[in-house]
mmCIF file of C-alpha atoms in Angstrom:
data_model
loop_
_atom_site.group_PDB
_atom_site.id
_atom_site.type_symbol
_atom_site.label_atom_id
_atom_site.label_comp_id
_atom_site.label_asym_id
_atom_site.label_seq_id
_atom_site.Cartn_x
_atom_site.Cartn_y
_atom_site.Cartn_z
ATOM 1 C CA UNK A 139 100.855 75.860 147.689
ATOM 2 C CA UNK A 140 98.874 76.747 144.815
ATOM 3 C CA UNK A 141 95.364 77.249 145.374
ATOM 4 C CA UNK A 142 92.689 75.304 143.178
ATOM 5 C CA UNK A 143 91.268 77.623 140.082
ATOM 6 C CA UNK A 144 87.284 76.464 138.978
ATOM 7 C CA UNK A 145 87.632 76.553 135.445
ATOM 8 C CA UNK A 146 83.861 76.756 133.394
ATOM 9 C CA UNK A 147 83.896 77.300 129.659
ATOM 10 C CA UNK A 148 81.540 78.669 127.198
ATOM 11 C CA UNK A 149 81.494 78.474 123.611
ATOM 12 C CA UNK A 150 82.887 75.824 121.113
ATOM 13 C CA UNK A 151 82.399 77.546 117.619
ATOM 14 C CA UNK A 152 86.275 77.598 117.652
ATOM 15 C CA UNK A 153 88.440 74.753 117.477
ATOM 16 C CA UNK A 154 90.635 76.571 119.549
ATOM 17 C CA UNK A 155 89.042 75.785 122.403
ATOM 18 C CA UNK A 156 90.862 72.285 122.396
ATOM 19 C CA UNK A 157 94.129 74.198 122.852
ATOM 20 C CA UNK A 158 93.100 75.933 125.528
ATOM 21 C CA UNK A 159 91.671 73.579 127.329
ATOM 22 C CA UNK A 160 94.643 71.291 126.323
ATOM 23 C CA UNK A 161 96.763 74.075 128.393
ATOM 24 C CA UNK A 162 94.834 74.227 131.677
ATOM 25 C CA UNK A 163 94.832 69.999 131.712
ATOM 26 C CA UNK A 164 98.585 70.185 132.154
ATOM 27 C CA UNK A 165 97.969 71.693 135.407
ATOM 28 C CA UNK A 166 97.200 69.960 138.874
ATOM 29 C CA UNK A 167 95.489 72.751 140.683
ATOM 30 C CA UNK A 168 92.925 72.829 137.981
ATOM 31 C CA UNK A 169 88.975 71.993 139.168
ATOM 32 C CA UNK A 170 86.700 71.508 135.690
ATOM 33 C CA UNK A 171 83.387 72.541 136.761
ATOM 34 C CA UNK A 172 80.845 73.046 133.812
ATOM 35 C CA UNK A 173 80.542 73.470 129.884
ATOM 36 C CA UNK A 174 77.587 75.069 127.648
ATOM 37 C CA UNK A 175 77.837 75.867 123.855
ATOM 38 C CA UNK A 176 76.006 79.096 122.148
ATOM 39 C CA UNK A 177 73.360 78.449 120.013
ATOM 40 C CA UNK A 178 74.453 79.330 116.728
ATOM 41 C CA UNK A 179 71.879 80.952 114.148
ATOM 42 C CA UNK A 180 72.532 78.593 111.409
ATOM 43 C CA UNK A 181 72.365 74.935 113.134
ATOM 44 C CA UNK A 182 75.879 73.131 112.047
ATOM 45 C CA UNK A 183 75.290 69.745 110.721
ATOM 46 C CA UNK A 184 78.641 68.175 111.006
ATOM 47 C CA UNK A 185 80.228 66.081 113.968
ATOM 48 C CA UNK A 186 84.012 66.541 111.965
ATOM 49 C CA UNK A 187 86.808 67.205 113.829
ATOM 50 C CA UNK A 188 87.397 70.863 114.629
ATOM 51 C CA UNK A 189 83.207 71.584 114.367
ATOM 52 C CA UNK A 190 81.510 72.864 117.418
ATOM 53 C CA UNK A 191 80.093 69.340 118.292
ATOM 54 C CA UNK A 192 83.347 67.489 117.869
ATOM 55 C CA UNK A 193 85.123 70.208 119.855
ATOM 56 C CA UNK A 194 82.075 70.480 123.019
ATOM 57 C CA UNK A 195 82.196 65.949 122.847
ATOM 58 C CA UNK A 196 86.223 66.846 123.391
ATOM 59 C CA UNK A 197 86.170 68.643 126.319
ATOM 60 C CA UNK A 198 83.694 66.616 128.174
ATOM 61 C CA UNK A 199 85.442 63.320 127.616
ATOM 62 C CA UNK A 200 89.030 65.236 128.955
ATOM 63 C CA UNK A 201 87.821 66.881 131.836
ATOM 64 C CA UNK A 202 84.723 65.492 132.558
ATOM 65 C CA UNK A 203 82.700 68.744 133.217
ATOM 66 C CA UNK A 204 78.984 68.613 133.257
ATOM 67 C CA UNK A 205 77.350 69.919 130.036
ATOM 68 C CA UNK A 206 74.683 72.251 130.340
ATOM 69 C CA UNK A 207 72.305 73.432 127.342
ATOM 70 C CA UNK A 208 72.704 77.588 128.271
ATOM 71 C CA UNK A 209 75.668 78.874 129.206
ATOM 72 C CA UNK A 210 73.300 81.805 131.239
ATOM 73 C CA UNK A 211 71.970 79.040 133.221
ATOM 74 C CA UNK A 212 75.164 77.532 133.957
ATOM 75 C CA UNK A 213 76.537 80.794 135.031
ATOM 76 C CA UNK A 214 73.788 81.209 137.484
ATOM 77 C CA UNK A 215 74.383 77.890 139.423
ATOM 78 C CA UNK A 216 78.028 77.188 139.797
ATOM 79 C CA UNK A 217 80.684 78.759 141.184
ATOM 80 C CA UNK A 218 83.014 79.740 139.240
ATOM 81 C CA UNK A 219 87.428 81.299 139.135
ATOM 82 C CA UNK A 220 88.126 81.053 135.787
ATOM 83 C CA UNK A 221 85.694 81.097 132.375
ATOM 84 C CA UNK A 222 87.480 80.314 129.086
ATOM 85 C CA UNK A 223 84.953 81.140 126.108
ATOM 86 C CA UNK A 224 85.225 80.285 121.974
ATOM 87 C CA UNK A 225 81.895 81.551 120.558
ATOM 88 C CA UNK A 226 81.030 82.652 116.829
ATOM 89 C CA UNK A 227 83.148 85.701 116.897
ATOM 90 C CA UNK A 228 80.386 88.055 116.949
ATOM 91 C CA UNK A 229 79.451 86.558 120.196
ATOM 92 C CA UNK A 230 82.092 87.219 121.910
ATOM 93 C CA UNK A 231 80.902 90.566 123.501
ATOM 94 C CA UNK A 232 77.610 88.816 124.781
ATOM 95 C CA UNK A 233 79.407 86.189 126.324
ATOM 96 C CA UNK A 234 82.039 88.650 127.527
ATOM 97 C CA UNK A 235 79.340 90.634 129.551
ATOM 98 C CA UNK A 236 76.952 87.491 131.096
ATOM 99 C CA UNK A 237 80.587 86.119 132.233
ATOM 100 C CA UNK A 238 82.115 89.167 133.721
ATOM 101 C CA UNK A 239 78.414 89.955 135.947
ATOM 102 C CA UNK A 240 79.328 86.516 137.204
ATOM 103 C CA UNK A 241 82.203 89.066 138.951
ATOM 104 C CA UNK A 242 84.693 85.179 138.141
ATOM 105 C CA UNK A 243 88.247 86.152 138.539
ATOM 106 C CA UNK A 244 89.504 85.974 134.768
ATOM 107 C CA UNK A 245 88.027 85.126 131.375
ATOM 108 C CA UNK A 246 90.157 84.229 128.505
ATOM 109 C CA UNK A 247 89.182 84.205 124.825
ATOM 110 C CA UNK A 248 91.366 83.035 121.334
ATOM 111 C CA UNK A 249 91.464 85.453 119.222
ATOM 112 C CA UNK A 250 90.571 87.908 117.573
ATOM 113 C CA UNK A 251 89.113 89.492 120.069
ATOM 114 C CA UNK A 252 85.844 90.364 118.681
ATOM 115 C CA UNK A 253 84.349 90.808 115.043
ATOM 116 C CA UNK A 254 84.428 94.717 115.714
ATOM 117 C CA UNK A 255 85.617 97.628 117.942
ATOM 118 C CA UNK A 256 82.562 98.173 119.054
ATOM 119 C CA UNK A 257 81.834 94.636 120.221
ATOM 120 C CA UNK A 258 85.475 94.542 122.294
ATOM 121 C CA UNK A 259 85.221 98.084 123.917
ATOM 122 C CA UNK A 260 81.828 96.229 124.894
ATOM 123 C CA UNK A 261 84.164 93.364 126.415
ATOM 124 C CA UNK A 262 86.237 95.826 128.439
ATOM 125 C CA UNK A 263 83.902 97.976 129.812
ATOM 126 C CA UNK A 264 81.881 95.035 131.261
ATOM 127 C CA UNK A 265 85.426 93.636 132.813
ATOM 128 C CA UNK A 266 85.845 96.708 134.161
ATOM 129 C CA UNK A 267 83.153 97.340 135.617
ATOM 130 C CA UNK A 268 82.667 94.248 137.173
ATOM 131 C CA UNK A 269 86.721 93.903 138.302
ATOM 132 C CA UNK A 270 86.963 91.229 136.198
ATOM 133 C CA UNK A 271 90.313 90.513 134.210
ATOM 134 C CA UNK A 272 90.113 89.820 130.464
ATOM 135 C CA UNK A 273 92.606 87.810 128.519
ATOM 136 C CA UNK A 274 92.848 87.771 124.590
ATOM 137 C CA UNK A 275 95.073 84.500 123.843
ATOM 138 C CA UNK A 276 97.246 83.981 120.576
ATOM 139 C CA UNK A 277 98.724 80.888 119.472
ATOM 140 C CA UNK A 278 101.933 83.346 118.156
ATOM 141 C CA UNK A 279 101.943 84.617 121.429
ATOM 142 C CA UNK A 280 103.822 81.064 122.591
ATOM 143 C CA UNK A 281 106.212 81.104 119.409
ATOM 144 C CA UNK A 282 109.889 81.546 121.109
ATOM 145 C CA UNK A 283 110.768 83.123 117.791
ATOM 146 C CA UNK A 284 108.115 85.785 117.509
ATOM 147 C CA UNK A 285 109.281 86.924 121.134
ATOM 148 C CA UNK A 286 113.053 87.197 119.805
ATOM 149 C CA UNK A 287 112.132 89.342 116.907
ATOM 150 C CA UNK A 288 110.363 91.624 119.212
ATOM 151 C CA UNK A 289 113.858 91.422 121.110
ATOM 152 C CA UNK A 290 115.896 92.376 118.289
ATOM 153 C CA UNK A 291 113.627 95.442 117.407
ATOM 154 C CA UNK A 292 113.886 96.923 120.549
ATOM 155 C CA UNK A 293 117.433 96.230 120.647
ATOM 156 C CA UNK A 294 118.014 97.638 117.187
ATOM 157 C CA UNK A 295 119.328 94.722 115.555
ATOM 158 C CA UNK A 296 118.061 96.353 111.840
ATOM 159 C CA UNK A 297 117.742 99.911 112.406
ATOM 160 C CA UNK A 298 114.613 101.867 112.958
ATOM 161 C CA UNK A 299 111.564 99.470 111.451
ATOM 162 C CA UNK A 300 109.849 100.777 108.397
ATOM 163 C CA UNK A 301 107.230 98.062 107.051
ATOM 164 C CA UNK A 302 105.728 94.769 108.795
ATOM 165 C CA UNK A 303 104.634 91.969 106.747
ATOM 166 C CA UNK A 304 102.876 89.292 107.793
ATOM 167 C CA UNK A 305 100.776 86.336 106.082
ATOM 168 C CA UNK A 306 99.354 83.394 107.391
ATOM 169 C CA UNK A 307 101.187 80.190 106.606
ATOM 170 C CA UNK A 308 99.663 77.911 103.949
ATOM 171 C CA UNK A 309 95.815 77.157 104.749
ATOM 172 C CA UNK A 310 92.632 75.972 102.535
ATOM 173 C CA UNK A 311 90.531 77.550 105.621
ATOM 174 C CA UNK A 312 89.097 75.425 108.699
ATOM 175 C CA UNK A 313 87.680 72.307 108.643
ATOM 176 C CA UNK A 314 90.249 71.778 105.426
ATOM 177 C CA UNK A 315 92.470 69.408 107.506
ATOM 178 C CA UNK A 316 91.170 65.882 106.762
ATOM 179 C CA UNK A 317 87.976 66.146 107.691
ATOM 180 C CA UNK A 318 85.183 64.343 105.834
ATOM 181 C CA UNK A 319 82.691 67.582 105.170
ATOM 182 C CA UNK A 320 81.028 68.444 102.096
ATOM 183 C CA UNK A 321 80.713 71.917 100.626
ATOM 184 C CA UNK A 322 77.146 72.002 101.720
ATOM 185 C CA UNK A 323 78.273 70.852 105.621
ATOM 186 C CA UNK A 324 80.998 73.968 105.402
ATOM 187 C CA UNK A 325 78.626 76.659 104.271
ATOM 188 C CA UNK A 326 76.558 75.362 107.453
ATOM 189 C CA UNK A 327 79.571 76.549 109.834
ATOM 190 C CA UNK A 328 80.038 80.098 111.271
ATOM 191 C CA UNK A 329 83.290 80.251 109.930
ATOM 192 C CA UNK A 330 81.788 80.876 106.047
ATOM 193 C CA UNK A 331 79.106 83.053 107.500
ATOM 194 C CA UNK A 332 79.971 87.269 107.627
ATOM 195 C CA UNK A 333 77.003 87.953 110.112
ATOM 196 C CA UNK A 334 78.730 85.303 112.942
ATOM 197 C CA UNK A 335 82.465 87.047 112.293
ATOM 198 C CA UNK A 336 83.518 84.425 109.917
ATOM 199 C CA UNK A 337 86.138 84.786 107.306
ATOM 200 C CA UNK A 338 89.639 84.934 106.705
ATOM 201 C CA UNK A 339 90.057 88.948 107.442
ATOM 202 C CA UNK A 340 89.629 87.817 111.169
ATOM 203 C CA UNK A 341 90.730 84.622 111.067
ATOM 204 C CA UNK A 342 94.359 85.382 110.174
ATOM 205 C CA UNK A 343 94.892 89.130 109.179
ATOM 206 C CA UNK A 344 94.194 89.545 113.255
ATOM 207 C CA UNK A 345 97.331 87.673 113.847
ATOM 208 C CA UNK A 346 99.577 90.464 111.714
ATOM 209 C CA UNK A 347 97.319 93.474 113.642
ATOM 210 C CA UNK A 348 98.493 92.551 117.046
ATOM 211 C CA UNK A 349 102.054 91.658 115.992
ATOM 212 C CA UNK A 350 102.030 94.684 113.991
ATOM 213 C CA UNK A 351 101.067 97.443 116.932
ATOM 214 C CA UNK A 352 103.675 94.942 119.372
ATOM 215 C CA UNK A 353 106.861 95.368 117.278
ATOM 216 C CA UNK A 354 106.012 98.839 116.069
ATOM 217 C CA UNK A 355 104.643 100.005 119.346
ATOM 218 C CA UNK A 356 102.438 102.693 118.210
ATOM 219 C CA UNK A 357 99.145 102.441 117.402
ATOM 220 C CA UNK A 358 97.799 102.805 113.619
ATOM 221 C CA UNK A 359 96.122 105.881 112.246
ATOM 222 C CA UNK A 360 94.602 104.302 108.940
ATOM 223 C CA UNK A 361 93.566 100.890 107.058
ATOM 224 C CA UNK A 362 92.865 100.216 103.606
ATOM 225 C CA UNK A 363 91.180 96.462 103.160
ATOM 226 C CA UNK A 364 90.220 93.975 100.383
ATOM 227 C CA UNK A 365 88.192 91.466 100.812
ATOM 228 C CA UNK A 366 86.932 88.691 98.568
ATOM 229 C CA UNK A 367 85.874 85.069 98.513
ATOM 230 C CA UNK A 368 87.867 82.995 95.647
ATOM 231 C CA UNK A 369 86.610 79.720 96.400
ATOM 232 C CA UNK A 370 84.512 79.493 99.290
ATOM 233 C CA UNK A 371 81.087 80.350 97.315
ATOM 234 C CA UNK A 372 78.753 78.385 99.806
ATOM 235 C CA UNK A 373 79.178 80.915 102.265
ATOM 236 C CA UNK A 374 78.951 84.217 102.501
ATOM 237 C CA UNK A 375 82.362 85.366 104.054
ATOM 238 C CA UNK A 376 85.798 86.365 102.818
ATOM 239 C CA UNK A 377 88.179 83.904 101.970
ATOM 240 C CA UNK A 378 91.211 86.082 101.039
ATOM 241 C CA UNK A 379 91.945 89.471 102.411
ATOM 242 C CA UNK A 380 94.640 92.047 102.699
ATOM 243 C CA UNK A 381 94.641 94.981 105.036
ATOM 244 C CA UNK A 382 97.462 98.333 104.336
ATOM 245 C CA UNK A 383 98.059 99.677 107.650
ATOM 246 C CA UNK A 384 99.360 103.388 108.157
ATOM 247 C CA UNK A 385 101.524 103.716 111.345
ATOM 248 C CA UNK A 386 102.816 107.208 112.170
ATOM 249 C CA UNK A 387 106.177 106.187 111.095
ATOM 250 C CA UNK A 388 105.670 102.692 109.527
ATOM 251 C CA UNK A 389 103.568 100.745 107.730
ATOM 252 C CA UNK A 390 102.262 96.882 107.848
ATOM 253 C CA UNK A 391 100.596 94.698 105.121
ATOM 254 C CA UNK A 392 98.505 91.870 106.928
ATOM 255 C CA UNK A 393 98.000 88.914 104.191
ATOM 256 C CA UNK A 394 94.868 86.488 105.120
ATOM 257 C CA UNK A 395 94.224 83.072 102.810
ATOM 258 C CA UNK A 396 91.716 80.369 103.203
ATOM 259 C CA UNK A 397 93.197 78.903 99.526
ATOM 260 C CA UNK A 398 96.735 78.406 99.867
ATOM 261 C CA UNK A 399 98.264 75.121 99.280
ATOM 262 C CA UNK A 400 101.463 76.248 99.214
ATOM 263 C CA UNK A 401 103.279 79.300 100.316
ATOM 264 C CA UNK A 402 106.001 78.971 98.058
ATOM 265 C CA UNK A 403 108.420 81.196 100.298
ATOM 266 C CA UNK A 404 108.599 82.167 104.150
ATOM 267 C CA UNK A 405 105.654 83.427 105.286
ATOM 268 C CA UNK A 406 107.339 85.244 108.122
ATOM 269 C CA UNK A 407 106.585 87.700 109.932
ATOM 270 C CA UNK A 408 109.256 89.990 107.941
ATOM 271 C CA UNK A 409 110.094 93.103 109.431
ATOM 272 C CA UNK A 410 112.006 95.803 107.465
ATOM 273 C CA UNK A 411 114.407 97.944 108.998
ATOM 274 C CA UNK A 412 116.372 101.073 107.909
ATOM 275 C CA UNK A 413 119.414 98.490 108.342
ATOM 276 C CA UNK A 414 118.329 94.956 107.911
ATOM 277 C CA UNK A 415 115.681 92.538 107.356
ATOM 278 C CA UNK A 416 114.487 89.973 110.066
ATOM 279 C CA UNK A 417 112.681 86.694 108.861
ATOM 280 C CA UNK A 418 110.580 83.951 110.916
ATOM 281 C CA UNK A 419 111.247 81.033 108.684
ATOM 282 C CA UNK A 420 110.306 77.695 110.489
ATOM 283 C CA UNK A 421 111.008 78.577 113.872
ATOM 284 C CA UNK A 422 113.981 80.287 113.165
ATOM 285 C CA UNK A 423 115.069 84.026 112.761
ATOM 286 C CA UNK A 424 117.155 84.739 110.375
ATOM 287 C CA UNK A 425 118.398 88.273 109.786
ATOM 288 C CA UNK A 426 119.974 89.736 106.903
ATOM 289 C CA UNK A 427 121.860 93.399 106.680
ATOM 290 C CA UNK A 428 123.980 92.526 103.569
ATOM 291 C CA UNK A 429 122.684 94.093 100.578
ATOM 292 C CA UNK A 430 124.462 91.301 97.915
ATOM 293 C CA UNK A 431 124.000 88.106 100.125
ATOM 294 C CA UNK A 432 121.523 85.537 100.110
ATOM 295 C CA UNK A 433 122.344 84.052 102.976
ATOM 296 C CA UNK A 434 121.416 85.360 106.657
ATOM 297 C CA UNK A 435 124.029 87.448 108.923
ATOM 298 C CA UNK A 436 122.598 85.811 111.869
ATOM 299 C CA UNK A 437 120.386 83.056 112.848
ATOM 300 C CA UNK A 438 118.559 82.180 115.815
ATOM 301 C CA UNK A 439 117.470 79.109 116.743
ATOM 302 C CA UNK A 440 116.483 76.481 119.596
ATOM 303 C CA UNK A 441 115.612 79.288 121.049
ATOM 304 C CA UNK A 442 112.830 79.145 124.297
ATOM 305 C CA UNK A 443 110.403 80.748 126.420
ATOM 306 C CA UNK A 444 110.909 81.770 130.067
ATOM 307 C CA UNK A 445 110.633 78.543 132.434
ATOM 308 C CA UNK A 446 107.673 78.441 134.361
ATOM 309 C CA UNK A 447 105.606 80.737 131.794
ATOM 310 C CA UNK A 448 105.751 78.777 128.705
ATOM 311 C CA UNK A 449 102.008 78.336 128.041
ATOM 312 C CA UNK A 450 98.862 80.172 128.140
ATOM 313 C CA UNK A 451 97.811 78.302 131.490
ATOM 314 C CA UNK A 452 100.976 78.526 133.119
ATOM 315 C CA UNK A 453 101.169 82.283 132.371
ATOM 316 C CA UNK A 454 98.123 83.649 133.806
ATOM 317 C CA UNK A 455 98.042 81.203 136.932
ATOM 318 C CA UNK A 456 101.481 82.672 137.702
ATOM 319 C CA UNK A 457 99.761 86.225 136.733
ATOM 320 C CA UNK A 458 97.491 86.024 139.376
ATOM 321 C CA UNK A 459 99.498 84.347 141.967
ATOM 322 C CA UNK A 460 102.026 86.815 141.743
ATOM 323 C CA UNK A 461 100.664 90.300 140.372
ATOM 324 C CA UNK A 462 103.526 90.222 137.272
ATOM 325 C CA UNK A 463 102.258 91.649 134.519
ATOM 326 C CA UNK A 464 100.884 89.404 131.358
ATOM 327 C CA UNK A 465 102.552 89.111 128.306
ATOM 328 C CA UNK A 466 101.452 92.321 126.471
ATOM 329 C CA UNK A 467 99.847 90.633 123.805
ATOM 330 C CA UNK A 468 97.402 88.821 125.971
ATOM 331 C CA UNK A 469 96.702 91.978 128.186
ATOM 332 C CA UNK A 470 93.878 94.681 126.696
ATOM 333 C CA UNK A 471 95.710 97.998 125.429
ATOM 334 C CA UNK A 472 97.302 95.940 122.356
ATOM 335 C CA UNK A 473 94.312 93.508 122.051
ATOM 336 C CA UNK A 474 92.301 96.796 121.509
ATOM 337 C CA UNK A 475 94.743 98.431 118.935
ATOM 338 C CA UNK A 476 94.667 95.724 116.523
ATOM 339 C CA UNK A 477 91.096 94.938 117.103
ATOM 340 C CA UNK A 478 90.881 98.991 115.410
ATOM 341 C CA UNK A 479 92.755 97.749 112.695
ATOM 342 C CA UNK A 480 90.432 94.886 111.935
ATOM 343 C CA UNK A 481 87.883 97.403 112.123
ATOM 344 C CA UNK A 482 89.168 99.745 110.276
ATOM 345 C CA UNK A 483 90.381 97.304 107.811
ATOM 346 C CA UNK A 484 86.505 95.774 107.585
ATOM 347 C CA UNK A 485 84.729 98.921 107.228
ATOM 348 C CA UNK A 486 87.574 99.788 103.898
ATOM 349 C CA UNK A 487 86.495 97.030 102.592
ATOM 350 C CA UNK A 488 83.229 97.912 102.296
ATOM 351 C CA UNK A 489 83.898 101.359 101.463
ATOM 352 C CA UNK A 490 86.234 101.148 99.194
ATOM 353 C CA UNK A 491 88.729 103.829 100.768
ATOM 354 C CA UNK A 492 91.172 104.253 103.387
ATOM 355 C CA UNK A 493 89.735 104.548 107.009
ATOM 356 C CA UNK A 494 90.774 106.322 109.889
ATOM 357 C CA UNK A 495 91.746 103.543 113.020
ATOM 358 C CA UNK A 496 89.524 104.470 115.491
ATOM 359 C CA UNK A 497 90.092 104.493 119.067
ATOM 360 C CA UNK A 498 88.251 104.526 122.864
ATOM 361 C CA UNK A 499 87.562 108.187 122.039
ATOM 362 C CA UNK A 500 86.215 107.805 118.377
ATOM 363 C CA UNK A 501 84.051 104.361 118.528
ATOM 364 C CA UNK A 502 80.646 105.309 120.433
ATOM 365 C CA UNK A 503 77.883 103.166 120.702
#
């Protein structure tokens, strides 16, 4: 039988956190211990779903864990298996560290997996120094058609791959989903602030990075970025972004909006191919290899993940009970290849060139 997991979580700057949360409450063998939020630098003022209050009130009402003002202090006293942690995403590699000298068996974080390179090889170091695994999750991790694109690369359904494209779906940024804030109450949240890793470059461009390095499986050797905020004046971060990515025998272009209403077409991910062209439109993959046709050769659909491994908690509970690998994208090597492209992406931006992707060997300090 299944042995009972302590689960503790830190950090509620994301709305993620619901999800994840949401995943481990499906599960029996699941003991909710304790809770603490980080103390952001700008104090948010709103209680709207999806903000840090909202998201710390949600979790205590499901699981009834016992809140505690620092997250240090509730590391300290309770015994802990499992930590799951949502912080500002410049946080993440403080959090990372206080939670892996805690020696717990696994801590899991949404992506992206930091707001630089420096700040995740800071995350993995402290794992491994303390034996401590360290899980990156993505929501496009769990999409059944995402996994069978990766299947028909590998299988060469279109030919060697030449160009991934991905952009986020439509999106007028967070808290943009029906909740009563004003302009004022935004510019108060993390999300709209560059010093706390807000910003749509991380927010969604991440997404195409580690989909990117997974179906090109290589990592990148250079990043040119834009960044630029349209609409989202009361803060400081980007709200549209675009990152070129140089692979040694490919290319990707990572789209990121916070003011799209519509997308107008498929958003994907596309991915080229010296013989074809697969689409993610919907749920479904559609791939076309005839030059003159409009519609698809093939399409996949109703398609599903492996029984038993369908969701984030099921996955690493059955990781640990059984020593089978993760899914790659959750596991470090990739996590840290497209957290390089962020960063080389970020630090184009502000230099207004094309960066070399750095690497464990080229980011010190």
């Amino acid at each position: 039988m299944s042995r009972i997991y302590r689960i503790g979580v830190i950090g509620f700057a994301h709305m993620h956190i619901t999800s994840l949360i949401d995943y481990f409450l499906e599960l029996s063998n699941i003991d909710w211990v304790a809770c603490a939020d980080t103390v952001p630098e700008v104090p948010s003022i709103s209680s709207e779903p999806g903000t840090r209050r909202a998201n710390l009130q949600y979790a205590v009402e499901k699981t009834g864990m016992k809140a505690y003002e620092d997250y240090r202090e509730m590391l300290e006293r309770e015994d802990l298996d499992i930590v799951l942690f949502c912080p500002e995403n410049a946080r993440h590699g403080e959090v990372a560290e206080a939670i892996a000298k805690k020696k717990v068996l696994m801590m899991i974080t949404e992506k992206p997996m930091a707001s630089s390179l420096s700040e995740a090889l800071r995350m993995v170091r402290s794992a491994n120094y303390n034996d401590v695994e360290l899980v990156v999750n993505w929501p496009t991790t769990w999409s059944p058609a995402i996994r069978k694109v990766k299947e028909l690369i590998d299988t060469d359904e279109i030919g060697a791959v030449w160009q991934v494209k991905w952009r986020n779906g439509a999106s007028m940024g967070p808290l943009a989903y029906g909740q009563k804030i004003t302009d004022w109450e935004k510019g108060q949240e993390w999300w709209h602030q560059e010093r706390a890793g807000g910003g749509a470059l991380l927010d969604y461009c991440c997404y195409g990075a580690c989909l990117a390095r997974w179906f090109l499986g290589e990592p990148a050797t250079s990043a040119f970025g834009i960044r630029a905020n349209f609409t989202s004046h009361y803060g400081d971060a980007d709200d549209n972004a675009v990152i070129l990515v140089r692979f040694p025998s490919s290319m990707a272009i990572l789209e990121a909006t916070w003011s799209t209403v519509n997308t107008g077409i498929p958003s994907g991910p596309i991915v080229y191919g010296t013989t074809g062209t697969i689409v993610v439109d919907q749920g479904k993959v559609l791939v076309f290899k005839d030059r003159k046709s409009k519609e698809p050769t093939n399409v996949f659909e109703n398609l599903s993940l492996p029984e038993g491994r369908d969701t984030l908690a099921k996955e690493v509970i059955h990781h640990l009970e059984t020593g089978e690998p993760l899914h790659p994208t959750l596991d470090i090597p990739i996590n840290l290849d497209a957290m390089a492209i962020l960063d080389a992406g970020i630090r184009s931006a502000k230099s207004r060139k094309m960066e070399l992707v750095d690497n464990v060997n080229w980011c010190i300090g």
